[in-house]
PDB file of N, CA and C in Angstrom:
ATOM      1  N   UNK A1080      70.022  78.220  80.482  1.00 64.00           N
ATOM      2  CA  UNK A1080      70.456  76.770  80.916  1.00 64.00           C
ATOM      3  C   UNK A1080      70.061  75.326  80.345  1.00 64.00           C
ATOM      4  N   UNK A1081      70.346  75.316  79.279  1.00 71.00           N
ATOM      5  CA  UNK A1081      69.840  73.589  78.771  1.00 71.00           C
ATOM      6  C   UNK A1081      70.032  72.333  79.610  1.00 71.00           C
ATOM      7  N   UNK A1082      69.109  71.509  79.644  1.00 71.00           N
ATOM      8  CA  UNK A1082      69.199  70.513  79.990  1.00 71.00           C
ATOM      9  C   UNK A1082      70.575  69.591  79.937  1.00 71.00           C
ATOM     10  N   UNK A1083      71.537  69.461  78.827  1.00 71.00           N
ATOM     11  CA  UNK A1083      72.746  68.810  78.784  1.00 71.00           C
ATOM     12  C   UNK A1083      73.754  69.924  79.477  1.00 71.00           C
ATOM     13  N   UNK A1084      73.399  70.835  79.797  1.00 75.00           N
ATOM     14  CA  UNK A1084      74.621  71.892  80.797  1.00 75.00           C
ATOM     15  C   UNK A1084      74.057  71.166  82.301  1.00 75.00           C
ATOM     16  N   UNK A1085      72.663  71.175  82.484  1.00 73.00           N
ATOM     17  CA  UNK A1085      71.885  70.581  84.092  1.00 73.00           C
ATOM     18  C   UNK A1085      72.756  69.649  84.012  1.00 73.00           C
ATOM     19  N   UNK A1086      73.063  68.176  83.342  1.00 72.00           N
ATOM     20  CA  UNK A1086      73.415  67.202  83.312  1.00 72.00           C
ATOM     21  C   UNK A1086      74.921  67.078  83.486  1.00 72.00           C
ATOM     22  N   UNK A1087      75.575  67.811  83.142  1.00 74.00           N
ATOM     23  CA  UNK A1087      76.863  67.959  82.709  1.00 74.00           C
ATOM     24  C   UNK A1087      77.812  67.305  84.015  1.00 74.00           C
ATOM     25  N   UNK A1088      77.390  68.165  85.027  1.00 74.00           N
ATOM     26  CA  UNK A1088      78.359  67.682  86.408  1.00 74.00           C
ATOM     27  C   UNK A1088      77.896  67.200  87.453  1.00 74.00           C
ATOM     28  N   UNK A1089      76.819  66.190  87.256  1.00 76.00           N
ATOM     29  CA  UNK A1089      76.315  65.210  88.151  1.00 76.00           C
ATOM     30  C   UNK A1089      77.180  64.041  88.330  1.00 76.00           C
ATOM     31  N   UNK A1090      77.314  63.692  89.749  1.00 75.00           N
ATOM     32  CA  UNK A1090      77.922  61.998  89.552  1.00 75.00           C
ATOM     33  C   UNK A1090      77.200  61.134  89.421  1.00 75.00           C
ATOM     34  N   UNK A1091      77.822  60.228  88.650  1.00 75.00           N
ATOM     35  CA  UNK A1091      76.989  58.791  87.759  1.00 75.00           C
ATOM     36  C   UNK A1091      77.579  57.835  88.181  1.00 75.00           C
ATOM     37  N   UNK A1092      77.063  56.395  88.512  1.00 76.00           N
ATOM     38  CA  UNK A1092      77.805  55.281  88.671  1.00 76.00           C
ATOM     39  C   UNK A1092      78.248  54.708  87.441  1.00 76.00           C
ATOM     40  N   UNK A1093      77.563  54.996  86.301  1.00 77.00           N
ATOM     41  CA  UNK A1093      77.427  54.528  84.987  1.00 77.00           C
ATOM     42  C   UNK A1093      77.643  55.621  83.946  1.00 77.00           C
ATOM     43  N   UNK A1094      78.445  56.292  83.421  1.00 71.00           N
ATOM     44  CA  UNK A1094      78.166  57.512  82.493  1.00 71.00           C
ATOM     45  C   UNK A1094      77.752  57.254  81.130  1.00 71.00           C
ATOM     46  N   UNK A1095      77.316  55.654  80.970  1.00 74.00           N
ATOM     47  CA  UNK A1095      77.029  55.419  79.605  1.00 74.00           C
ATOM     48  C   UNK A1095      75.204  55.744  79.766  1.00 74.00           C
ATOM     49  N   UNK A1096      74.813  55.883  80.818  1.00 72.00           N
ATOM     50  CA  UNK A1096      73.453  56.048  80.707  1.00 72.00           C
ATOM     51  C   UNK A1096      72.910  57.340  80.496  1.00 72.00           C
ATOM     52  N   UNK A1097      73.662  58.463  80.421  1.00 66.00           N
ATOM     53  CA  UNK A1097      73.451  59.757  79.674  1.00 66.00           C
ATOM     54  C   UNK A1097      73.630  59.963  78.330  1.00 66.00           C
ATOM     55  N   UNK A1098      75.177  59.039  77.911  1.00 69.00           N
ATOM     56  CA  UNK A1098      75.460  59.122  76.493  1.00 69.00           C
ATOM     57  C   UNK A1098      74.695  59.211  75.500  1.00 69.00           C
ATOM     58  N   UNK A1099      73.313  58.315  75.357  1.00 68.00           N
ATOM     59  CA  UNK A1099      72.725  58.594  74.202  1.00 68.00           C
ATOM     60  C   UNK A1099      71.160  59.895  74.978  1.00 68.00           C
ATOM     61  N   UNK A1100      71.430  60.508  75.287  1.00 64.00           N
ATOM     62  CA  UNK A1100      70.551  61.525  75.493  1.00 64.00           C
ATOM     63  C   UNK A1100      70.718  62.685  74.631  1.00 64.00           C
ATOM     64  N   UNK A1101      69.228  63.045  74.377  1.00 64.00           N
ATOM     65  CA  UNK A1101      69.618  64.165  73.241  1.00 64.00           C
ATOM     66  C   UNK A1101      68.611  65.307  73.307  1.00 64.00           C
ATOM     67  N   UNK A1102      69.322  66.290  73.378  1.00 59.00           N
ATOM     68  CA  UNK A1102      67.933  67.308  74.153  1.00 59.00           C
ATOM     69  C   UNK A1102      66.975  67.637  72.814  1.00 59.00           C
ATOM     70  N   UNK A1103      67.219  67.085  71.604  1.00 60.00           N
ATOM     71  CA  UNK A1103      66.060  67.556  70.516  1.00 60.00           C
ATOM     72  C   UNK A1103      65.021  66.462  70.784  1.00 60.00           C
ATOM     73  N   UNK A1104      65.063  65.427  70.987  1.00 53.00           N
ATOM     74  CA  UNK A1104      64.218  64.080  70.949  1.00 53.00           C
ATOM     75  C   UNK A1104      63.218  64.213  72.158  1.00 53.00           C
ATOM     76  N   UNK A1105      64.108  64.663  73.215  1.00 50.00           N
ATOM     77  CA  UNK A1105      63.052  65.132  74.494  1.00 50.00           C
ATOM     78  C   UNK A1105      61.953  65.877  74.447  1.00 50.00           C
ATOM     79  N   UNK A1106      61.610  66.725  73.831  1.00 56.00           N
ATOM     80  CA  UNK A1106      60.045  67.318  73.813  1.00 56.00           C
ATOM     81  C   UNK A1106      59.825  67.928  72.252  1.00 56.00           C
ATOM     82  N   UNK A1107      59.011  66.911  72.039  1.00 58.00           N
ATOM     83  CA  UNK A1107      59.075  67.436  69.834  1.00 58.00           C
ATOM     84  C   UNK A1107      57.590  67.760  70.515  1.00 58.00           C
ATOM     85  N   UNK A1108      57.353  69.032  69.513  1.00 61.00           N
ATOM     86  CA  UNK A1108      56.016  69.083  69.696  1.00 61.00           C
ATOM     87  C   UNK A1108      55.093  68.023  68.544  1.00 61.00           C
ATOM     88  N   UNK A1109      53.853  67.813  68.649  1.00 63.00           N
ATOM     89  CA  UNK A1109      53.518  66.758  67.622  1.00 63.00           C
ATOM     90  C   UNK A1109      52.507  67.854  66.849  1.00 63.00           C
ATOM     91  N   UNK A1110      52.054  67.605  65.285  1.00 73.00           N
ATOM     92  CA  UNK A1110      51.810  68.833  64.603  1.00 73.00           C
ATOM     93  C   UNK A1110      49.958  68.016  64.343  1.00 73.00           C
ATOM     94  N   UNK A1111      49.927  66.636  65.019  1.00 74.00           N
ATOM     95  CA  UNK A1111      48.500  65.999  65.397  1.00 74.00           C
ATOM     96  C   UNK A1111      47.458  67.278  66.271  1.00 74.00           C
ATOM     97  N   UNK A1112      46.482  67.029  65.555  1.00 78.00           N
ATOM     98  CA  UNK A1112      45.289  67.493  66.548  1.00 78.00           C
ATOM     99  C   UNK A1112      44.948  66.765  67.625  1.00 78.00           C
ATOM    100  N   UNK A1113      44.668  67.338  69.041  1.00 75.00           N
ATOM    101  CA  UNK A1113      44.724  66.516  70.382  1.00 75.00           C
ATOM    102  C   UNK A1113      42.981  66.101  70.015  1.00 75.00           C
ATOM    103  N   UNK A1114      42.842  64.705  70.324  1.00 82.00           N
ATOM    104  CA  UNK A1114      41.493  64.307  70.681  1.00 82.00           C
ATOM    105  C   UNK A1114      40.620  65.067  71.350  1.00 82.00           C
ATOM    106  N   UNK A1115      38.992  64.949  70.889  1.00 85.00           N
ATOM    107  CA  UNK A1115      38.235  65.640  71.635  1.00 85.00           C
ATOM    108  C   UNK A1115      37.084  64.916  71.750  1.00 85.00           C
ATOM    109  N   UNK A1116      36.364  65.107  73.071  1.00 83.00           N
ATOM    110  CA  UNK A1116      35.164  64.095  73.499  1.00 83.00           C
ATOM    111  C   UNK A1116      33.682  64.892  72.682  1.00 83.00           C
ATOM    112  N   UNK A1117      33.247  63.775  71.590  1.00 84.00           N
ATOM    113  CA  UNK A1117      32.210  64.434  71.147  1.00 84.00           C
ATOM    114  C   UNK A1117      30.664  63.981  72.136  1.00 84.00           C
ATOM    115  N   UNK A1118      29.946  64.422  72.755  1.00 81.00           N
ATOM    116  CA  UNK A1118      28.955  63.773  73.673  1.00 81.00           C
ATOM    117  C   UNK A1118      27.880  63.485  72.356  1.00 81.00           C
ATOM    118  N   UNK A1119      27.542  62.294  72.767  1.00 86.00           N
ATOM    119  CA  UNK A1119      26.507  61.607  71.935  1.00 86.00           C
ATOM    120  C   UNK A1119      24.575  62.003  72.376  1.00 86.00           C
ATOM    121  N   UNK A1120      24.824  62.089  73.616  1.00 84.00           N
ATOM    122  CA  UNK A1120      23.300  62.716  74.162  1.00 84.00           C
ATOM    123  C   UNK A1120      23.100  64.063  74.608  1.00 84.00           C
ATOM    124  N   UNK A1121      22.219  64.812  74.882  1.00 83.00           N
ATOM    125  CA  UNK A1121      22.000  65.924  75.579  1.00 83.00           C
ATOM    126  C   UNK A1121      21.753  65.726  76.784  1.00 83.00           C
ATOM    127  N   UNK A1122      22.637  66.526  77.799  1.00 78.00           N
ATOM    128  CA  UNK A1122      22.476  66.131  79.221  1.00 78.00           C
ATOM    129  C   UNK A1122      21.996  67.796  79.903  1.00 78.00           C
ATOM    130  N   UNK A1123      20.460  68.009  80.642  1.00 78.00           N
ATOM    131  CA  UNK A1123      20.392  69.168  80.998  1.00 78.00           C
ATOM    132  C   UNK A1123      21.505  69.520  81.734  1.00 78.00           C
ATOM    133  N   UNK A1124      21.772  70.980  81.811  1.00 77.00           N
ATOM    134  CA  UNK A1124      23.027  71.769  82.285  1.00 77.00           C
ATOM    135  C   UNK A1124      22.706  72.025  83.636  1.00 77.00           C
ATOM    136  N   UNK A1125      21.670  71.976  84.096  1.00 80.00           N
ATOM    137  CA  UNK A1125      21.349  72.168  85.697  1.00 80.00           C
ATOM    138  C   UNK A1125      20.678  71.080  86.370  1.00 80.00           C
ATOM    139  N   UNK A1126      22.034  70.086  86.467  1.00 75.00           N
ATOM    140  CA  UNK A1126      21.721  68.500  86.664  1.00 75.00           C
ATOM    141  C   UNK A1126      22.019  68.823  88.216  1.00 75.00           C
ATOM    142  N   UNK A1127      21.690  68.169  89.166  1.00 77.00           N
ATOM    143  CA  UNK A1127      21.692  68.613  90.491  1.00 77.00           C
ATOM    144  C   UNK A1127      22.279  67.046  91.142  1.00 77.00           C
ATOM    145  N   UNK A1128      23.771  66.852  91.520  1.00 79.00           N
ATOM    146  CA  UNK A1128      24.616  65.956  92.194  1.00 79.00           C
ATOM    147  C   UNK A1128      24.140  65.401  93.372  1.00 79.00           C
ATOM    148  N   UNK A1129      23.413  64.173  93.643  1.00 82.00           N
ATOM    149  CA  UNK A1129      23.005  64.421  95.146  1.00 82.00           C
ATOM    150  C   UNK A1129      23.285  62.930  95.601  1.00 82.00           C
ATOM    151  N   UNK A1130      24.078  62.867  96.757  1.00 84.00           N
ATOM    152  CA  UNK A1130      24.667  61.389  96.969  1.00 84.00           C
ATOM    153  C   UNK A1130      23.560  60.494  97.581  1.00 84.00           C
ATOM    154  N   UNK A1131      23.432  59.503  97.293  1.00 82.00           N
ATOM    155  CA  UNK A1131      22.728  58.809  98.165  1.00 82.00           C
ATOM    156  C   UNK A1131      23.119  58.137  99.342  1.00 82.00           C
ATOM    157  N   UNK A1132      21.832  58.022 100.157  1.00 86.00           N
ATOM    158  CA  UNK A1132      21.613  57.563 101.543  1.00 86.00           C
ATOM    159  C   UNK A1132      21.665  56.315 102.203  1.00 86.00           C
ATOM    160  N   UNK A1133      21.536  55.406 101.321  1.00 85.00           N
ATOM    161  CA  UNK A1133      21.663  53.990 101.509  1.00 85.00           C
ATOM    162  C   UNK A1133      23.303  53.725 100.967  1.00 85.00           C
ATOM    163  N   UNK A1134      23.321  52.430 101.944  1.00 90.00           N
ATOM    164  CA  UNK A1134      25.139  52.078 101.727  1.00 90.00           C
ATOM    165  C   UNK A1134      25.039  51.105 100.494  1.00 90.00           C
ATOM    166  N   UNK A1135      26.085  51.102  99.818  1.00 91.00           N
ATOM    167  CA  UNK A1135      26.807  50.162  98.482  1.00 91.00           C
ATOM    168  C   UNK A1135      25.940  48.860  98.470  1.00 91.00           C
ATOM    169  N   UNK A1136      26.143  47.952  99.522  1.00 93.00           N
ATOM    170  CA  UNK A1136      26.408  46.912 100.030  1.00 93.00           C
ATOM    171  C   UNK A1136      24.744  46.544  99.961  1.00 93.00           C
ATOM    172  N   UNK A1137      24.169  47.240 100.861  1.00 93.00           N
ATOM    173  CA  UNK A1137      22.955  46.892 101.071  1.00 93.00           C
ATOM    174  C   UNK A1137      21.696  47.155  99.937  1.00 93.00           C
ATOM    175  N   UNK A1138      21.845  48.142  99.009  1.00 92.00           N
ATOM    176  CA  UNK A1138      21.415  48.783  97.945  1.00 92.00           C
ATOM    177  C   UNK A1138      21.533  47.543  96.835  1.00 92.00           C
ATOM    178  N   UNK A1139      22.660  46.764  96.799  1.00 94.00           N
ATOM    179  CA  UNK A1139      23.223  45.700  95.646  1.00 94.00           C
ATOM    180  C   UNK A1139      22.067  44.319  96.550  1.00 94.00           C
ATOM    181  N   UNK A1140      22.406  44.118  97.657  1.00 94.00           N
ATOM    182  CA  UNK A1140      21.603  42.785  98.237  1.00 94.00           C
ATOM    183  C   UNK A1140      20.454  42.914  98.097  1.00 94.00           C
ATOM    184  N   UNK A1141      19.485  44.434  98.588  1.00 93.00           N
ATOM    185  CA  UNK A1141      18.450  44.619  97.917  1.00 93.00           C
ATOM    186  C   UNK A1141      18.015  44.430  96.422  1.00 93.00           C
ATOM    187  N   UNK A1142      18.463  44.849  95.260  1.00 93.00           N
ATOM    188  CA  UNK A1142      18.439  44.389  94.053  1.00 93.00           C
ATOM    189  C   UNK A1142      18.675  43.223  94.058  1.00 93.00           C
ATOM    190  N   UNK A1143      19.242  42.087  94.374  1.00 94.00           N
ATOM    191  CA  UNK A1143      19.785  40.787  94.281  1.00 94.00           C
ATOM    192  C   UNK A1143      18.493  40.193  94.803  1.00 94.00           C
ATOM    193  N   UNK A1144      17.693  40.657  95.936  1.00 93.00           N
ATOM    194  CA  UNK A1144      16.775  39.887  96.521  1.00 93.00           C
ATOM    195  C   UNK A1144      15.657  40.120  95.931  1.00 93.00           C
ATOM    196  N   UNK A1145      15.316  41.570  94.978  1.00 91.00           N
ATOM    197  CA  UNK A1145      14.223  41.787  93.995  1.00 91.00           C
ATOM    198  C   UNK A1145      14.444  40.632  92.646  1.00 91.00           C
ATOM    199  N   UNK A1146      15.557  40.545  92.307  1.00 90.00           N
ATOM    200  CA  UNK A1146      15.456  39.611  90.983  1.00 90.00           C
ATOM    201  C   UNK A1146      15.054  38.288  91.536  1.00 90.00           C
ATOM    202  N   UNK A1147      15.891  37.897  92.588  1.00 88.00           N
ATOM    203  CA  UNK A1147      15.147  36.745  93.127  1.00 88.00           C
ATOM    204  C   UNK A1147      13.709  36.379  93.256  1.00 88.00           C
ATOM    205  N   UNK A1148      13.438  37.410  94.015  1.00 86.00           N
ATOM    206  CA  UNK A1148      11.924  37.039  94.322  1.00 86.00           C
ATOM    207  C   UNK A1148      11.387  37.377  92.995  1.00 86.00           C
ATOM    208  N   UNK A1149      11.517  38.282  91.853  1.00 84.00           N
ATOM    209  CA  UNK A1149      10.741  37.844  90.438  1.00 84.00           C
ATOM    210  C   UNK A1149      10.838  36.597  90.081  1.00 84.00           C
ATOM    211  N   UNK A1150      12.471  35.962  89.742  1.00 80.00           N
ATOM    212  CA  UNK A1150      12.327  34.987  89.666  1.00 80.00           C
ATOM    213  C   UNK A1150      11.734  33.840  89.959  1.00 80.00           C
ATOM    214  N   UNK A1151      11.242  34.079  91.683  1.00 76.00           N
ATOM    215  CA  UNK A1151      10.514  32.732  92.275  1.00 76.00           C
ATOM    216  C   UNK A1151       8.910  33.318  91.733  1.00 76.00           C
ATOM    217  N   UNK A1152       8.640  34.251  91.599  1.00 72.00           N
ATOM    218  CA  UNK A1152       7.216  34.107  91.324  1.00 72.00           C
ATOM    219  C   UNK A1152       6.752  33.878  90.127  1.00 72.00           C
ATOM    220  N   UNK A1153       7.566  33.942  88.884  1.00 69.00           N
ATOM    221  CA  UNK A1153       7.574  33.753  87.621  1.00 69.00           C
ATOM    222  C   UNK A1153       7.562  32.148  87.073  1.00 69.00           C
ATOM    223  N   UNK A1154       8.261  31.074  88.343  1.00 67.00           N
ATOM    224  CA  UNK A1154       8.119  29.534  88.436  1.00 67.00           C
ATOM    225  C   UNK A1154       6.802  29.368  88.762  1.00 67.00           C
ATOM    226  N   UNK A1155       6.300  28.320  88.075  1.00 49.00           N
ATOM    227  CA  UNK A1155       5.152  27.845  88.096  1.00 49.00           C
ATOM    228  C   UNK A1155       5.214  26.744  89.579  1.00 49.00           C
ATOM    229  N   UNK A1156       4.229  27.016  90.560  1.00 54.00           N
ATOM    230  CA  UNK A1156       4.263  26.596  91.664  1.00 54.00           C
ATOM    231  C   UNK A1156       3.216  25.462  91.850  1.00 54.00           C
ATOM    232  N   UNK A1157       3.139  24.378  92.504  1.00 46.00           N
ATOM    233  CA  UNK A1157       1.975  23.374  92.560  1.00 46.00           C
ATOM    234  C   UNK A1157       1.692  23.782  94.152  1.00 46.00           C
ATOM    235  N   UNK A1158       0.567  24.491  94.374  1.00 49.00           N
ATOM    236  CA  UNK A1158      -0.365  24.521  95.499  1.00 49.00           C
ATOM    237  C   UNK A1158      -0.358  23.507  96.376  1.00 49.00           C
ATOM    238  N   UNK A1159       0.374  23.576  97.930  1.00 46.00           N
ATOM    239  CA  UNK A1159      -0.578  22.167  98.704  1.00 46.00           C
ATOM    240  C   UNK A1159       0.852  20.962  98.686  1.00 46.00           C
ATOM    241  N   UNK A1160       1.526  20.972  97.835  1.00 49.00           N
ATOM    242  CA  UNK A1160       2.100  19.648  97.682  1.00 49.00           C
ATOM    243  C   UNK A1160       3.690  19.533  98.585  1.00 49.00           C
ATOM    244  N   UNK A1161       4.304  18.820  99.286  1.00 47.00           N
ATOM    245  CA  UNK A1161       5.412  19.172  99.886  1.00 47.00           C
ATOM    246  C   UNK A1161       6.304  18.133  99.417  1.00 47.00           C
ATOM    247  N   UNK A1162       7.524  18.447  99.029  1.00 48.00           N
ATOM    248  CA  UNK A1162       8.567  17.765  98.215  1.00 48.00           C
ATOM    249  C   UNK A1162       9.604  17.711  98.880  1.00 48.00           C
ATOM    250  N   UNK A1163      10.106  16.321  99.875  1.00 48.00           N
ATOM    251  CA  UNK A1163      10.623  15.963 100.919  1.00 48.00           C
ATOM    252  C   UNK A1163      11.931  15.926 100.230  1.00 48.00           C
ATOM    253  N   UNK A1164      13.474  16.327 100.541  1.00 46.00           N
ATOM    254  CA  UNK A1164      14.626  16.004  99.608  1.00 46.00           C
ATOM    255  C   UNK A1164      15.671  15.909 100.451  1.00 46.00           C
ATOM    256  N   UNK A1165      16.643  15.221 100.623  1.00 46.00           N
ATOM    257  CA  UNK A1165      17.502  15.160 101.627  1.00 46.00           C
ATOM    258  C   UNK A1165      19.276  15.275 101.067  1.00 46.00           C
ATOM    259  N   UNK A1166      19.621  15.714 101.777  1.00 44.00           N
ATOM    260  CA  UNK A1166      20.865  16.299 101.304  1.00 44.00           C
ATOM    261  C   UNK A1166      21.802  15.975 102.943  1.00 44.00           C
ATOM    262  N   UNK A1167      23.022  15.898 102.350  1.00 44.00           N
ATOM    263  CA  UNK A1167      24.499  15.924 103.323  1.00 44.00           C
ATOM    264  C   UNK A1167      25.239  17.178 103.408  1.00 44.00           C
ATOM    265  N   UNK A1168      25.166  18.108 104.523  1.00 45.00           N
ATOM    266  CA  UNK A1168      25.666  19.025 104.716  1.00 45.00           C
ATOM    267  C   UNK A1168      26.399  18.794 106.013  1.00 45.00           C
ATOM    268  N   UNK A1169      27.846  19.163 105.749  1.00 43.00           N
ATOM    269  CA  UNK A1169      29.056  18.856 106.630  1.00 43.00           C
ATOM    270  C   UNK A1169      28.730  17.437 107.916  1.00 43.00           C
ATOM    271  N   UNK A1170      28.673  16.390 107.124  1.00 43.00           N
ATOM    272  CA  UNK A1170      28.585  15.306 107.598  1.00 43.00           C
ATOM    273  C   UNK A1170      27.339  14.857 108.465  1.00 43.00           C
ATOM    274  N   UNK A1171      26.421  16.010 108.702  1.00 46.00           N
ATOM    275  CA  UNK A1171      25.227  15.601 108.941  1.00 46.00           C
ATOM    276  C   UNK A1171      24.126  15.677 107.807  1.00 46.00           C
ATOM    277  N   UNK A1172      22.908  14.822 108.314  1.00 46.00           N
ATOM    278  CA  UNK A1172      21.448  14.871 107.580  1.00 46.00           C
ATOM    279  C   UNK A1172      20.692  15.985 107.844  1.00 46.00           C
ATOM    280  N   UNK A1173      19.855  16.422 106.659  1.00 46.00           N
ATOM    281  CA  UNK A1173      19.033  17.424 106.833  1.00 46.00           C
ATOM    282  C   UNK A1173      18.070  16.938 106.315  1.00 46.00           C
ATOM    283  N   UNK A1174      17.002  17.114 106.734  1.00 46.00           N
ATOM    284  CA  UNK A1174      15.515  16.844 105.767  1.00 46.00           C
ATOM    285  C   UNK A1174      14.904  17.885 105.565  1.00 46.00           C
ATOM    286  N   UNK A1175      14.895  18.835 104.265  1.00 48.00           N
ATOM    287  CA  UNK A1175      14.539  19.995 103.877  1.00 48.00           C
ATOM    288  C   UNK A1175      13.011  19.324 103.468  1.00 48.00           C
ATOM    289  N   UNK A1176      12.200  20.410 104.001  1.00 49.00           N
ATOM    290  CA  UNK A1176      10.738  20.352 103.139  1.00 49.00           C
ATOM    291  C   UNK A1176      10.545  21.632 102.578  1.00 49.00           C
ATOM    292  N   UNK A1177      10.080  21.435 101.469  1.00 48.00           N
ATOM    293  CA  UNK A1177       9.691  22.650 100.942  1.00 48.00           C
ATOM    294  C   UNK A1177       8.097  23.012 100.960  1.00 48.00           C
ATOM    295  N   UNK A1178       7.270  23.560 101.217  1.00 49.00           N
ATOM    296  CA  UNK A1178       5.909  23.867 101.340  1.00 49.00           C
ATOM    297  C   UNK A1178       5.764  25.554 100.586  1.00 49.00           C
ATOM    298  N   UNK A1179       4.323  25.346  99.872  1.00 47.00           N
ATOM    299  CA  UNK A1179       4.056  26.166  99.023  1.00 47.00           C
ATOM    300  C   UNK A1179       3.128  27.177  99.598  1.00 47.00           C
ATOM    301  N   UNK A1180       3.039  28.197  99.815  1.00 47.00           N
ATOM    302  CA  UNK A1180       2.028  29.030 100.437  1.00 47.00           C
ATOM    303  C   UNK A1180       1.000  29.688  99.240  1.00 47.00           C
ATOM    304  N   UNK A1181      -0.006  29.253  99.580  1.00 49.00           N
ATOM    305  CA  UNK A1181      -0.919  29.475  98.604  1.00 49.00           C
ATOM    306  C   UNK A1181      -1.688  30.872  98.169  1.00 49.00           C
ATOM    307  N   UNK A1182      -1.563  31.867  99.277  1.00 47.00           N
ATOM    308  CA  UNK A1182      -1.657  33.116  98.921  1.00 47.00           C
ATOM    309  C   UNK A1182      -1.045  34.185  98.622  1.00 47.00           C
ATOM    310  N   UNK A1183       0.215  33.692  98.753  1.00 45.00           N
ATOM    311  CA  UNK A1183       1.444  34.524  97.816  1.00 45.00           C
ATOM    312  C   UNK A1183       2.306  33.904  96.889  1.00 45.00           C
ATOM    313  N   UNK A1184       2.250  32.317  96.534  1.00 45.00           N
ATOM    314  CA  UNK A1184       2.768  31.663  95.549  1.00 45.00           C
ATOM    315  C   UNK A1184       3.997  31.460  95.525  1.00 45.00           C
ATOM    316  N   UNK A1185       4.600  31.961  96.816  1.00 45.00           N
ATOM    317  CA  UNK A1185       6.239  31.607  97.161  1.00 45.00           C
ATOM    318  C   UNK A1185       6.647  30.253  97.960  1.00 45.00           C
ATOM    319  N   UNK A1186       7.450  29.908  97.721  1.00 47.00           N
ATOM    320  CA  UNK A1186       8.209  28.980  98.218  1.00 47.00           C
ATOM    321  C   UNK A1186       8.913  29.068  99.426  1.00 47.00           C
ATOM    322  N   UNK A1187       8.609  28.312 100.362  1.00 48.00           N
ATOM    323  CA  UNK A1187       9.093  28.554 102.122  1.00 48.00           C
ATOM    324  C   UNK A1187       9.823  27.411 102.486  1.00 48.00           C
ATOM    325  N   UNK A1188      11.376  27.258 103.093  1.00 46.00           N
ATOM    326  CA  UNK A1188      12.153  26.238 103.138  1.00 46.00           C
ATOM    327  C   UNK A1188      12.120  26.203 104.733  1.00 46.00           C
ATOM    328  N   UNK A1189      12.183  25.364 104.950  1.00 47.00           N
ATOM    329  CA  UNK A1189      12.397  25.107 106.291  1.00 47.00           C
ATOM    330  C   UNK A1189      13.455  23.783 106.757  1.00 47.00           C
ATOM    331  N   UNK A1190      14.641  24.068 107.218  1.00 47.00           N
ATOM    332  CA  UNK A1190      15.793  22.790 107.238  1.00 47.00           C
ATOM    333  C   UNK A1190      15.643  22.184 109.024  1.00 47.00           C
ATOM    334  N   UNK A1191      15.825  21.029 108.973  1.00 45.00           N
ATOM    335  CA  UNK A1191      15.406  20.189 110.276  1.00 45.00           C
ATOM    336  C   UNK A1191      16.508  19.079 110.419  1.00 45.00           C
ATOM    337  N   UNK A1192      17.167  19.612 111.717  1.00 45.00           N
ATOM    338  CA  UNK A1192      18.394  18.320 111.760  1.00 45.00           C
ATOM    339  C   UNK A1192      17.716  16.834 112.273  1.00 45.00           C
ATOM    340  N   UNK A1193      17.777  15.946 111.473  1.00 42.00           N
ATOM    341  CA  UNK A1193      17.231  14.709 112.092  1.00 42.00           C
ATOM    342  C   UNK A1193      18.149  13.933 113.249  1.00 42.00           C
TER     343      UNK A1193
END
């Protein structure tokens, strides 16, 4: 049974929908060779797939915190100096006091409402 015989008796709203149907053009085999993936690296054949026990979000946050901590460590820090700065946040004034801790070299910030 050809596809033209199958479509012949079906009820349709518009007969011109099937007027351009040709059985020859539906399934043409191509003479091209299929594309093949060629790996560039050798992976061991006995790899073991293991699911990670940590949550994706927690892993991402820890990575960001580690990046931020490494950037903070590389910045030059003046020890023992307090730098006051004022900022307006939701119509309130906050006094932001930045203190450095000499033994670890990182910045510690405290926000207080005036």
